mmCIF file of C-alpha atoms and ligand atoms in Angstrom:
data_model
loop_
_atom_site.group_PDB
_atom_site.id
_atom_site.type_symbol
_atom_site.label_atom_id
_atom_site.label_comp_id
_atom_site.label_asym_id
_atom_site.label_seq_id
_atom_site.Cartn_x
_atom_site.Cartn_y
_atom_site.Cartn_z
ATOM 1 C CA UNK A 27 12.271 44.773 6.649
ATOM 2 C CA UNK A 28 10.275 44.802 9.473
ATOM 3 C CA UNK A 29 8.313 41.352 10.349
ATOM 4 C CA UNK A 30 4.151 43.308 9.743
ATOM 5 C CA UNK A 31 2.804 38.856 11.382
ATOM 6 C CA UNK A 32 3.278 38.918 14.895
ATOM 7 C CA UNK A 33 4.411 34.638 14.457
ATOM 8 C CA UNK A 34 6.039 33.030 12.081
ATOM 9 C CA UNK A 35 3.585 32.430 9.648
ATOM 10 C CA UNK A 36 3.035 30.077 6.353
ATOM 11 C CA UNK A 37 1.609 31.881 3.417
ATOM 12 C CA UNK A 38 -0.819 30.450 0.012
ATOM 13 C CA UNK A 39 -0.575 32.463 -2.569
ATOM 14 C CA UNK A 40 -3.996 31.692 -4.009
ATOM 15 C CA UNK A 41 -3.635 33.295 -7.300
ATOM 16 C CA UNK A 42 -0.017 31.167 -7.743
ATOM 17 C CA UNK A 43 -1.998 28.150 -6.509
ATOM 18 C CA UNK A 44 -4.362 28.370 -8.835
ATOM 19 C CA UNK A 45 -2.514 28.890 -12.312
ATOM 20 C CA UNK A 46 -1.102 25.195 -10.439
ATOM 21 C CA UNK A 47 -4.280 24.545 -10.896
ATOM 22 C CA UNK A 48 -5.264 25.440 -14.242
ATOM 23 C CA UNK A 49 -1.658 23.462 -15.706
ATOM 24 C CA UNK A 50 -3.732 20.003 -14.725
ATOM 25 C CA UNK A 51 -6.973 21.068 -15.460
ATOM 26 C CA UNK A 52 -5.317 21.772 -18.964
ATOM 27 C CA UNK A 53 -4.195 17.636 -18.441
ATOM 28 C CA UNK A 54 -7.468 17.038 -18.449
ATOM 29 C CA UNK A 55 -9.155 18.659 -20.999
ATOM 30 C CA UNK A 56 -6.524 17.683 -23.179
ATOM 31 C CA UNK A 57 -6.026 13.881 -23.015
ATOM 32 C CA UNK A 58 -8.491 13.375 -19.978
ATOM 33 C CA UNK A 59 -7.054 11.673 -17.462
ATOM 34 C CA UNK A 60 -8.230 11.992 -14.391
ATOM 35 C CA UNK A 61 -6.257 14.662 -11.424
ATOM 36 C CA UNK A 62 -6.760 13.464 -7.480
ATOM 37 C CA UNK A 63 -5.298 15.830 -5.334
ATOM 38 C CA UNK A 64 -3.639 13.846 -2.215
ATOM 39 C CA UNK A 65 -3.747 15.574 0.479
ATOM 40 C CA UNK A 66 -1.116 13.864 2.963
ATOM 41 C CA UNK A 67 1.382 16.747 1.497
ATOM 42 C CA UNK A 68 -1.691 20.361 2.540
ATOM 43 C CA UNK A 69 -4.247 20.178 3.851
ATOM 44 C CA UNK A 70 -5.707 23.471 4.656
ATOM 45 C CA UNK A 71 -9.315 24.119 4.429
ATOM 46 C CA UNK A 72 -8.657 27.735 2.308
ATOM 47 C CA UNK A 73 -6.399 26.467 -0.403
ATOM 48 C CA UNK A 74 -8.151 22.536 -0.206
ATOM 49 C CA UNK A 75 -11.352 24.416 -1.124
ATOM 50 C CA UNK A 76 -9.768 26.120 -4.407
ATOM 51 C CA UNK A 77 -8.274 23.595 -5.868
ATOM 52 C CA UNK A 78 -11.361 21.298 -5.198
ATOM 53 C CA UNK A 79 -12.892 23.530 -8.770
ATOM 54 C CA UNK A 80 -10.537 22.892 -10.292
ATOM 55 C CA UNK A 81 -9.769 18.518 -9.473
ATOM 56 C CA UNK A 82 -11.345 15.219 -10.475
ATOM 57 C CA UNK A 83 -11.691 14.258 -6.671
ATOM 58 C CA UNK A 84 -9.192 13.467 -4.171
ATOM 59 C CA UNK A 85 -6.397 10.664 -2.941
ATOM 60 C CA UNK A 86 -6.799 9.976 0.155
ATOM 61 C CA UNK A 87 -5.617 7.285 3.164
ATOM 62 C CA UNK A 88 -7.896 7.078 6.359
ATOM 63 C CA UNK A 89 -10.631 8.170 8.038
ATOM 64 C CA UNK A 90 -9.208 11.967 9.592
ATOM 65 C CA UNK A 91 -8.749 12.282 5.632
ATOM 66 C CA UNK A 92 -11.754 11.278 4.612
ATOM 67 C CA UNK A 93 -13.541 13.760 6.684
ATOM 68 C CA UNK A 94 -11.213 16.296 5.450
ATOM 69 C CA UNK A 95 -13.534 16.226 2.317
ATOM 70 C CA UNK A 96 -16.655 14.666 2.506
ATOM 71 C CA UNK A 97 -17.586 18.193 2.065
ATOM 72 C CA UNK A 98 -17.271 18.315 -1.599
ATOM 73 C CA UNK A 99 -20.034 14.986 -3.503
ATOM 74 C CA UNK A 100 -19.622 15.722 -6.400
ATOM 75 C CA UNK A 101 -15.483 14.138 -6.495
ATOM 76 C CA UNK A 102 -14.094 11.000 -6.618
ATOM 77 C CA UNK A 103 -12.694 9.417 -4.350
ATOM 78 C CA UNK A 104 -8.920 7.745 -4.570
ATOM 79 C CA UNK A 105 -8.010 5.856 -1.173
ATOM 80 C CA UNK A 106 -4.724 4.198 -0.844
ATOM 81 C CA UNK A 107 -2.473 3.050 2.517
ATOM 82 C CA UNK A 108 0.565 1.022 2.595
ATOM 83 C CA UNK A 109 -1.453 -1.114 5.273
ATOM 84 C CA UNK A 110 -5.359 -0.207 5.688
ATOM 85 C CA UNK A 111 -6.737 -0.323 9.649
ATOM 86 C CA UNK A 112 -9.529 -3.736 10.262
ATOM 87 C CA UNK A 113 -12.002 -1.446 11.086
ATOM 88 C CA UNK A 114 -10.886 1.401 8.584
ATOM 89 C CA UNK A 115 -11.405 -0.622 5.682
ATOM 90 C CA UNK A 116 -15.564 -1.522 5.283
ATOM 91 C CA UNK A 117 -16.120 2.964 5.615
ATOM 92 C CA UNK A 118 -13.168 4.197 2.877
ATOM 93 C CA UNK A 119 -14.592 1.251 0.186
ATOM 94 C CA UNK A 120 -17.924 2.945 0.782
ATOM 95 C CA UNK A 121 -16.744 6.377 0.704
ATOM 96 C CA UNK A 122 -14.320 5.685 -2.121
ATOM 97 C CA UNK A 123 -14.472 5.353 -5.958
ATOM 98 C CA UNK A 124 -12.009 3.423 -6.697
ATOM 99 C CA UNK A 125 -9.639 2.048 -3.050
ATOM 100 C CA UNK A 126 -5.767 -0.087 -4.019
ATOM 101 C CA UNK A 127 -4.332 -2.450 -1.164
ATOM 102 C CA UNK A 128 -0.764 -2.157 -0.532
ATOM 103 C CA UNK A 129 -0.026 -6.471 -0.519
ATOM 104 C CA UNK A 130 -1.108 -9.643 -1.013
ATOM 105 C CA UNK A 131 -1.969 -10.134 2.038
ATOM 106 C CA UNK A 132 -4.868 -6.888 2.988
ATOM 107 C CA UNK A 133 -6.329 -7.266 -0.651
ATOM 108 C CA UNK A 134 -6.685 -11.333 0.431
ATOM 109 C CA UNK A 135 -7.743 -10.157 3.410
ATOM 110 C CA UNK A 136 -10.390 -7.835 2.508
ATOM 111 C CA UNK A 137 -10.821 -7.716 -1.064
ATOM 112 C CA UNK A 138 -14.072 -8.927 -0.793
ATOM 113 C CA UNK A 139 -15.586 -6.815 2.044
ATOM 114 C CA UNK A 140 -15.545 -3.541 -0.191
ATOM 115 C CA UNK A 141 -18.049 -2.665 -1.118
ATOM 116 C CA UNK A 142 -19.770 -3.195 -3.671
ATOM 117 C CA UNK A 143 -19.384 0.091 -5.706
ATOM 118 C CA UNK A 144 -15.840 0.638 -5.712
ATOM 119 C CA UNK A 145 -13.111 -0.493 -7.465
ATOM 120 C CA UNK A 146 -10.790 -2.332 -6.010
ATOM 121 C CA UNK A 147 -6.806 -2.706 -6.901
ATOM 122 C CA UNK A 148 -3.518 -3.360 -5.910
ATOM 123 C CA UNK A 149 -0.470 -0.673 -6.072
ATOM 124 C CA UNK A 150 2.325 -2.877 -7.714
ATOM 125 C CA UNK A 151 5.728 -2.159 -7.314
ATOM 126 C CA UNK A 152 8.108 -1.986 -10.689
ATOM 127 C CA UNK A 153 11.375 -1.430 -8.512
ATOM 128 C CA UNK A 154 12.081 1.144 -10.461
ATOM 129 C CA UNK A 155 15.159 2.524 -10.216
ATOM 130 C CA UNK A 156 15.433 5.993 -10.540
ATOM 131 C CA UNK A 157 17.456 9.194 -9.388
ATOM 132 C CA UNK A 158 16.091 10.575 -6.252
ATOM 133 C CA UNK A 159 16.133 11.276 -2.753
ATOM 134 C CA UNK A 160 16.369 8.080 -0.457
ATOM 135 C CA UNK A 161 13.109 8.890 1.459
ATOM 136 C CA UNK A 162 11.507 8.608 -1.762
ATOM 137 C CA UNK A 163 13.360 5.946 -3.522
ATOM 138 C CA UNK A 164 10.966 2.507 -3.660
ATOM 139 C CA UNK A 165 13.056 0.396 -5.918
ATOM 140 C CA UNK A 166 14.691 -1.476 -3.215
ATOM 141 C CA UNK A 167 14.674 -4.880 -2.330
ATOM 142 C CA UNK A 168 13.119 -4.286 1.505
ATOM 143 C CA UNK A 169 10.249 -1.128 0.056
ATOM 144 C CA UNK A 170 7.377 -1.898 1.523
ATOM 145 C CA UNK A 171 5.713 -0.017 -1.156
ATOM 146 C CA UNK A 172 3.252 -2.246 -3.516
ATOM 147 C CA UNK A 173 3.614 -6.392 -4.508
ATOM 148 C CA UNK A 174 6.562 -6.441 -6.567
ATOM 149 C CA UNK A 175 5.875 -6.677 -9.398
ATOM 150 C CA UNK A 176 7.675 -9.918 -10.238
ATOM 151 C CA UNK A 177 5.783 -11.292 -7.247
ATOM 152 C CA UNK A 178 2.284 -10.502 -8.174
ATOM 153 C CA UNK A 179 2.725 -11.593 -11.764
ATOM 154 C CA UNK A 180 4.285 -15.407 -10.056
ATOM 155 C CA UNK A 181 0.928 -15.081 -7.819
ATOM 156 C CA UNK A 182 -1.624 -13.548 -11.123
ATOM 157 C CA UNK A 183 -0.419 -16.045 -12.548
ATOM 158 C CA UNK A 184 -1.027 -19.156 -11.129
ATOM 159 C CA UNK A 185 -4.257 -18.013 -8.805
ATOM 160 C CA UNK A 186 -6.326 -15.759 -11.568
ATOM 161 C CA UNK A 187 -9.289 -16.486 -9.232
ATOM 162 C CA UNK A 188 -7.771 -15.094 -6.561
ATOM 163 C CA UNK A 189 -7.974 -11.705 -8.557
ATOM 164 C CA UNK A 190 -11.442 -11.475 -10.238
ATOM 165 C CA UNK A 191 -11.900 -8.697 -8.764
ATOM 166 C CA UNK A 192 -9.523 -6.645 -10.522
ATOM 167 C CA UNK A 193 -9.987 -3.414 -11.992
ATOM 168 C CA UNK A 194 -6.659 -1.215 -11.012
ATOM 169 C CA UNK A 195 -3.244 -0.976 -11.031
ATOM 170 C CA UNK A 196 -1.889 2.106 -8.873
ATOM 171 C CA UNK A 197 2.003 3.569 -9.146
ATOM 172 C CA UNK A 198 3.978 6.028 -7.292
ATOM 173 C CA UNK A 199 7.125 6.209 -8.244
ATOM 174 C CA UNK A 200 7.899 8.936 -9.001
ATOM 175 C CA UNK A 201 9.494 12.314 -6.850
ATOM 176 C CA UNK A 202 10.306 15.825 -8.300
ATOM 177 C CA UNK A 203 10.169 13.722 -11.497
ATOM 178 C CA UNK A 204 10.387 14.657 -15.244
ATOM 179 C CA UNK A 205 8.476 13.688 -18.867
ATOM 180 C CA UNK A 206 11.285 10.454 -19.011
ATOM 181 C CA UNK A 207 10.731 8.765 -15.482
ATOM 182 C CA UNK A 208 6.634 8.653 -17.689
ATOM 183 C CA UNK A 209 7.734 7.218 -20.393
ATOM 184 C CA UNK A 210 9.806 4.316 -18.401
ATOM 185 C CA UNK A 211 6.651 3.460 -16.752
ATOM 186 C CA UNK A 212 4.402 3.425 -19.061
ATOM 187 C CA UNK A 213 6.808 0.488 -21.636
ATOM 188 C CA UNK A 214 7.379 -1.416 -17.274
ATOM 189 C CA UNK A 215 2.771 -1.702 -18.082
ATOM 190 C CA UNK A 216 2.985 -2.096 -21.510
ATOM 191 C CA UNK A 217 4.983 -5.061 -21.467
ATOM 192 C CA UNK A 218 5.237 -6.657 -17.719
ATOM 193 C CA UNK A 219 0.930 -6.881 -17.226
ATOM 194 C CA UNK A 220 -0.582 -7.036 -21.128
ATOM 195 C CA UNK A 221 -1.964 -10.188 -20.809
ATOM 196 C CA UNK A 222 -3.726 -8.100 -18.123
ATOM 197 C CA UNK A 223 -4.605 -4.562 -19.666
ATOM 198 C CA UNK A 224 -7.682 -5.572 -21.408
ATOM 199 C CA UNK A 225 -9.736 -5.933 -18.652
ATOM 200 C CA UNK A 226 -8.787 -3.026 -15.601
ATOM 201 C CA UNK A 227 -10.279 -0.042 -15.676
ATOM 202 C CA UNK A 228 -8.111 2.113 -13.943
ATOM 203 C CA UNK A 229 -4.775 2.571 -14.141
ATOM 204 C CA UNK A 230 -2.792 5.288 -10.630
ATOM 205 C CA UNK A 231 0.013 6.815 -11.901
ATOM 206 C CA UNK A 232 0.708 7.797 -8.443
ATOM 207 C CA UNK A 233 2.436 11.221 -8.032
ATOM 208 C CA UNK A 234 5.253 12.961 -8.378
ATOM 209 C CA UNK A 235 5.619 14.328 -12.149
ATOM 210 C CA UNK A 236 6.102 18.305 -11.720
ATOM 211 C CA UNK A 237 3.675 19.067 -14.579
ATOM 212 C CA UNK A 238 3.490 22.280 -12.948
ATOM 213 C CA UNK A 239 7.083 23.594 -13.969
ATOM 214 C CA UNK A 240 7.897 25.537 -16.659
ATOM 215 C CA UNK A 241 10.616 22.889 -18.075
ATOM 216 C CA UNK A 242 8.047 20.059 -17.888
ATOM 217 C CA UNK A 243 8.328 19.139 -21.526
ATOM 218 C CA UNK A 244 3.942 19.943 -21.250
ATOM 219 C CA UNK A 245 3.583 19.040 -24.932
ATOM 220 C CA UNK A 246 5.650 15.130 -25.520
ATOM 221 C CA UNK A 247 2.655 14.319 -21.735
ATOM 222 C CA UNK A 248 0.240 15.066 -24.333
ATOM 223 C CA UNK A 249 1.398 12.994 -27.391
ATOM 224 C CA UNK A 250 2.719 9.797 -24.523
ATOM 225 C CA UNK A 251 -1.194 9.975 -23.079
ATOM 226 C CA UNK A 252 -2.938 9.900 -25.664
ATOM 227 C CA UNK A 253 -0.945 7.368 -27.569
ATOM 228 C CA UNK A 254 -1.866 5.009 -24.707
ATOM 229 C CA UNK A 255 -4.661 6.493 -25.064
ATOM 230 C CA UNK A 256 -5.467 5.206 -28.174
ATOM 231 C CA UNK A 257 -4.269 1.751 -26.891
ATOM 232 C CA UNK A 258 -5.945 1.318 -24.211
ATOM 233 C CA UNK A 259 -9.105 3.252 -24.309
ATOM 234 C CA UNK A 260 -11.460 1.403 -21.567
ATOM 235 C CA UNK A 261 -9.164 2.244 -18.705
ATOM 236 C CA UNK A 262 -8.422 5.966 -17.408
ATOM 237 C CA UNK A 263 -6.196 7.479 -16.449
ATOM 238 C CA UNK A 264 -5.452 9.026 -12.497
ATOM 239 C CA UNK A 265 -2.694 10.721 -11.247
ATOM 240 C CA UNK A 266 -2.683 11.875 -7.481
ATOM 241 C CA UNK A 267 -0.217 15.017 -7.078
ATOM 242 C CA UNK A 268 -0.278 17.277 -4.411
ATOM 243 C CA UNK A 269 3.577 18.346 -5.123
ATOM 244 C CA UNK A 270 2.976 19.854 -8.788
ATOM 245 C CA UNK A 271 -0.492 21.394 -7.198
ATOM 246 C CA UNK A 272 0.840 23.190 -4.514
ATOM 247 C CA UNK A 273 5.033 23.290 -5.085
ATOM 248 C CA UNK A 274 5.511 28.081 -5.620
ATOM 249 C CA UNK A 275 2.425 29.158 -3.715
ATOM 250 C CA UNK A 276 3.768 30.378 -0.985
ATOM 251 C CA UNK A 277 6.147 30.644 0.869
ATOM 252 C CA UNK A 278 7.319 31.225 5.188
ATOM 253 C CA UNK A 279 7.787 34.413 7.313
ATOM 254 C CA UNK A 280 10.286 34.844 10.132
ATOM 255 C CA UNK A 281 11.217 37.448 12.217
ATOM 256 C CA UNK A 282 15.592 37.188 13.501
ATOM 257 C CA UNK A 283 16.096 37.901 17.095
ATOM 258 C CA UNK A 284 19.261 37.740 17.418
ATOM 259 C CA UNK A 285 22.043 38.420 16.187
ATOM 260 C CA UNK A 286 25.806 36.072 17.799
ATOM 261 C CA UNK A 287 28.947 37.280 16.878
ATOM 262 C CA UNK A 288 30.462 35.162 15.248
ATOM 263 C CA UNK A 289 31.983 33.103 11.764
ATOM 264 C CA UNK A 290 30.151 32.891 10.164
ATOM 265 C CA UNK A 291 27.429 35.480 12.142
ATOM 266 C CA UNK A 292 24.671 33.067 14.062
ATOM 267 C CA UNK A 293 21.424 34.582 13.270
ATOM 268 C CA UNK A 294 18.764 32.949 16.442
ATOM 269 C CA UNK A 295 15.134 32.537 14.067
ATOM 270 C CA UNK A 296 11.942 33.283 15.967
ATOM 271 C CA UNK A 297 10.665 29.710 14.217
ATOM 272 C CA UNK A 298 12.199 25.812 14.962
ATOM 273 C CA UNK A 299 13.174 23.617 12.268
ATOM 274 C CA UNK A 300 11.313 20.536 14.550
ATOM 275 C CA UNK A 301 9.209 21.983 15.715
ATOM 276 C CA UNK A 302 7.902 24.149 12.790
ATOM 277 C CA UNK A 303 9.817 22.981 10.020
ATOM 278 C CA UNK A 304 9.806 18.892 10.673
ATOM 279 C CA UNK A 305 9.891 17.824 6.616
ATOM 280 C CA UNK A 306 12.937 20.089 6.452
ATOM 281 C CA UNK A 307 15.183 17.731 8.755
ATOM 282 C CA UNK A 308 13.604 14.659 8.197
ATOM 283 C CA UNK A 309 14.449 15.085 4.211
ATOM 284 C CA UNK A 310 17.975 16.915 4.713
ATOM 285 C CA UNK A 311 16.156 19.962 2.650
ATOM 286 C CA UNK A 312 17.708 23.188 2.641
ATOM 287 C CA UNK A 313 14.666 25.699 2.051
ATOM 288 C CA UNK A 314 15.275 28.848 -0.883
ATOM 289 C CA UNK A 315 16.090 31.697 0.971
ATOM 290 C CA UNK A 316 14.785 35.142 0.162
ATOM 291 C CA UNK A 317 17.672 37.736 -0.894
ATOM 292 C CA UNK A 318 20.457 34.780 -0.191
ATOM 293 C CA UNK A 319 22.477 33.252 -3.133
ATOM 294 C CA UNK A 320 24.133 30.326 -3.420
ATOM 295 C CA UNK A 321 27.358 31.415 -4.034
ATOM 296 C CA UNK A 322 29.530 33.364 -1.388
ATOM 297 C CA UNK A 323 28.582 37.017 0.016
ATOM 298 C CA UNK A 324 30.575 39.435 2.873
ATOM 299 C CA UNK A 325 27.544 38.317 4.511
ATOM 300 C CA UNK A 326 26.922 35.265 5.874
ATOM 301 C CA UNK A 327 25.390 33.778 8.413
ATOM 302 C CA UNK A 328 24.215 30.980 9.961
ATOM 303 C CA UNK A 329 20.459 30.480 10.161
ATOM 304 C CA UNK A 330 19.036 28.690 13.804
ATOM 305 C CA UNK A 331 15.891 27.888 15.254
ATOM 306 C CA UNK A 332 15.143 28.924 18.958
ATOM 307 C CA UNK A 333 14.397 26.031 20.269
ATOM 308 C CA UNK A 334 17.028 23.920 22.798
ATOM 309 C CA UNK A 335 18.985 22.153 20.750
ATOM 310 C CA UNK A 336 22.005 22.343 19.111
ATOM 311 C CA UNK A 337 21.115 20.554 16.071
ATOM 312 C CA UNK A 338 18.282 23.208 15.545
ATOM 313 C CA UNK A 339 20.037 24.120 13.084
ATOM 314 C CA UNK A 340 19.106 25.871 9.014
ATOM 315 C CA UNK A 341 22.307 25.755 7.665
ATOM 316 C CA UNK A 342 24.539 28.842 6.043
ATOM 317 C CA UNK A 343 23.044 31.492 3.831
ATOM 318 C CA UNK A 344 24.808 33.707 1.849
ATOM 319 C CA UNK A 345 22.872 37.678 2.380
ATOM 320 C CA UNK A 346 23.199 40.274 -0.266
ATOM 321 C CA UNK A 347 22.803 42.562 2.088
ATOM 322 C CA UNK A 348 23.776 43.038 5.732
ATOM 323 C CA UNK A 349 21.322 41.086 8.573
ATOM 324 C CA UNK A 350 19.669 42.940 11.976
ATOM 325 C CA UNK A 351 17.062 42.256 14.745
ATOM 326 C CA UNK A 352 14.275 42.329 13.964
ATOM 327 C CA UNK A 353 14.272 41.737 10.338
ATOM 328 C CA UNK A 354 12.146 39.560 8.472
ATOM 329 C CA UNK A 355 13.117 36.009 6.558
ATOM 330 C CA UNK A 356 11.159 34.283 4.056
ATOM 331 C CA UNK A 357 11.994 31.080 2.577
ATOM 332 C CA UNK A 358 10.463 30.012 -0.613
ATOM 333 C CA UNK A 359 7.662 27.661 -1.203
ATOM 334 C CA UNK A 360 7.052 25.911 1.648
ATOM 335 C CA UNK A 361 3.069 24.907 1.154
ATOM 336 C CA UNK A 362 3.495 21.438 0.596
ATOM 337 C CA UNK A 363 4.430 18.669 3.094
ATOM 338 C CA UNK A 364 5.785 21.304 5.300
ATOM 339 C CA UNK A 365 2.797 22.759 7.748
ATOM 340 C CA UNK A 366 1.148 18.860 7.205
ATOM 341 C CA UNK A 367 3.785 17.868 9.295
ATOM 342 C CA UNK A 368 3.293 19.125 12.837
ATOM 343 C CA UNK A 369 0.387 16.734 13.455
ATOM 344 C CA UNK A 370 -1.597 15.998 10.243
ATOM 345 C CA UNK A 371 0.998 14.214 8.357
ATOM 346 C CA UNK A 372 -1.013 11.589 5.620
ATOM 347 C CA UNK A 373 -4.038 12.238 8.683
ATOM 348 C CA UNK A 374 -1.858 9.122 11.248
ATOM 349 C CA UNK A 375 -4.336 10.326 13.761
ATOM 350 C CA UNK A 376 -2.984 11.805 17.337
ATOM 351 C CA UNK A 377 -1.764 8.893 19.926
ATOM 352 C CA UNK A 378 -3.202 8.319 23.089
ATOM 353 C CA UNK A 379 -1.678 8.888 26.220
ATOM 354 C CA UNK A 380 -2.678 7.629 29.860
ATOM 355 C CA UNK A 381 -1.072 7.927 33.096
ATOM 356 C CA UNK A 382 -2.099 4.036 35.299
HETATM 357 C C1 PLP B 14 0.694 6.865 -2.777
HETATM 358 C C2 PLP B 14 0.576 8.577 -3.268
HETATM 359 N N1 PLP B 14 1.032 9.388 -3.610
HETATM 360 C C3 PLP B 14 0.789 10.499 -3.852
HETATM 361 C C4 PLP B 14 1.667 11.080 -3.000
HETATM 362 C C5 PLP B 14 1.403 12.757 -4.086
HETATM 363 O O1 PLP B 14 3.664 12.412 -4.175
HETATM 364 P P1 PLP B 14 3.724 14.498 -4.375
HETATM 365 O O2 PLP B 14 3.982 15.364 -4.024
HETATM 366 O O3 PLP B 14 5.186 13.747 -4.844
HETATM 367 O O4 PLP B 14 2.923 14.444 -6.246
HETATM 368 C C6 PLP B 14 3.127 10.398 -2.961
HETATM 369 C C7 PLP B 14 3.396 10.884 -1.764
HETATM 370 O O5 PLP B 14 4.096 10.492 -0.615
HETATM 371 C C8 PLP B 14 2.344 9.076 -2.087
HETATM 372 O O6 PLP B 14 2.770 8.112 -1.807
#
């Protein structure tokens, strides 16, 4: 199939995005759970404006991300960063409805200067080990994400005054997970923080639950959340998904520039994994490609990029029919954590450049 786009292009499918958003809206409708879209994984304005119509608010990490959503004045904002830059704490807290701190040091340093209208909390690391990729597994002893729950409980019980303003607990431990892992987390919460839960106003259960996938047990989810709500009606539950909202909502398309006869044949694509598809390289994924299969066929090709490094290599794929120079190659499910990693991942600002 010839390519009708002049350059490698990410394509967002608005109908598919809306389907995922409808599922999120249903979740809010049936359980009163609030959905905060996490901007870090996909932040293009064309998609974000559509997302804004269907979610309660946004989850952001810094001033750059705040400036991207400032126009949605009726939306809730939750803010969290592994560490706040000193000059950002006050403006971020002024703009946020809820805000969580990642460490006891940052809590101690900033909880008193954050805006009185902001409900503040702490990210806890419950050290729950789940089967998930290492780039998102924070259960190990060296994780920098959140205060280890045993340390938190120890400090909380010895110095309650320090946590007088604590309104919420924030957990983000999931990556492409199903309901069974949420059950484990809610059990951990109900048992470990029994004395603290009565004074809390909110729990942020993070992202990483695959609500929008067809085999997710949605009725089980509603039941689980509503049972929790019955016991703790004063607590607002937030989820802050990105992947579940943008899953299967678009593709990346590019063209074959050359095919080198080898075994298997080497395809040079008009793209580069290092320049355009960094997330795939970093997290060692093998994206699905249209009209190819995992099972061997006679048409095996090694897909590579057009840059000058040997490692610009996407992998070997088995196609349903022979490829030709000029053909279009379509990478599926390519909206989340892909193009955003080219320059703007997590809203992290540019680095400087100076000549001395
Ligand atoms: C703190 C936090 N919340 C939410 C998310 C969104 O996770 P997901 O895209 O898996 O839903 C992330 C992703 O890294 C995160 O770090």
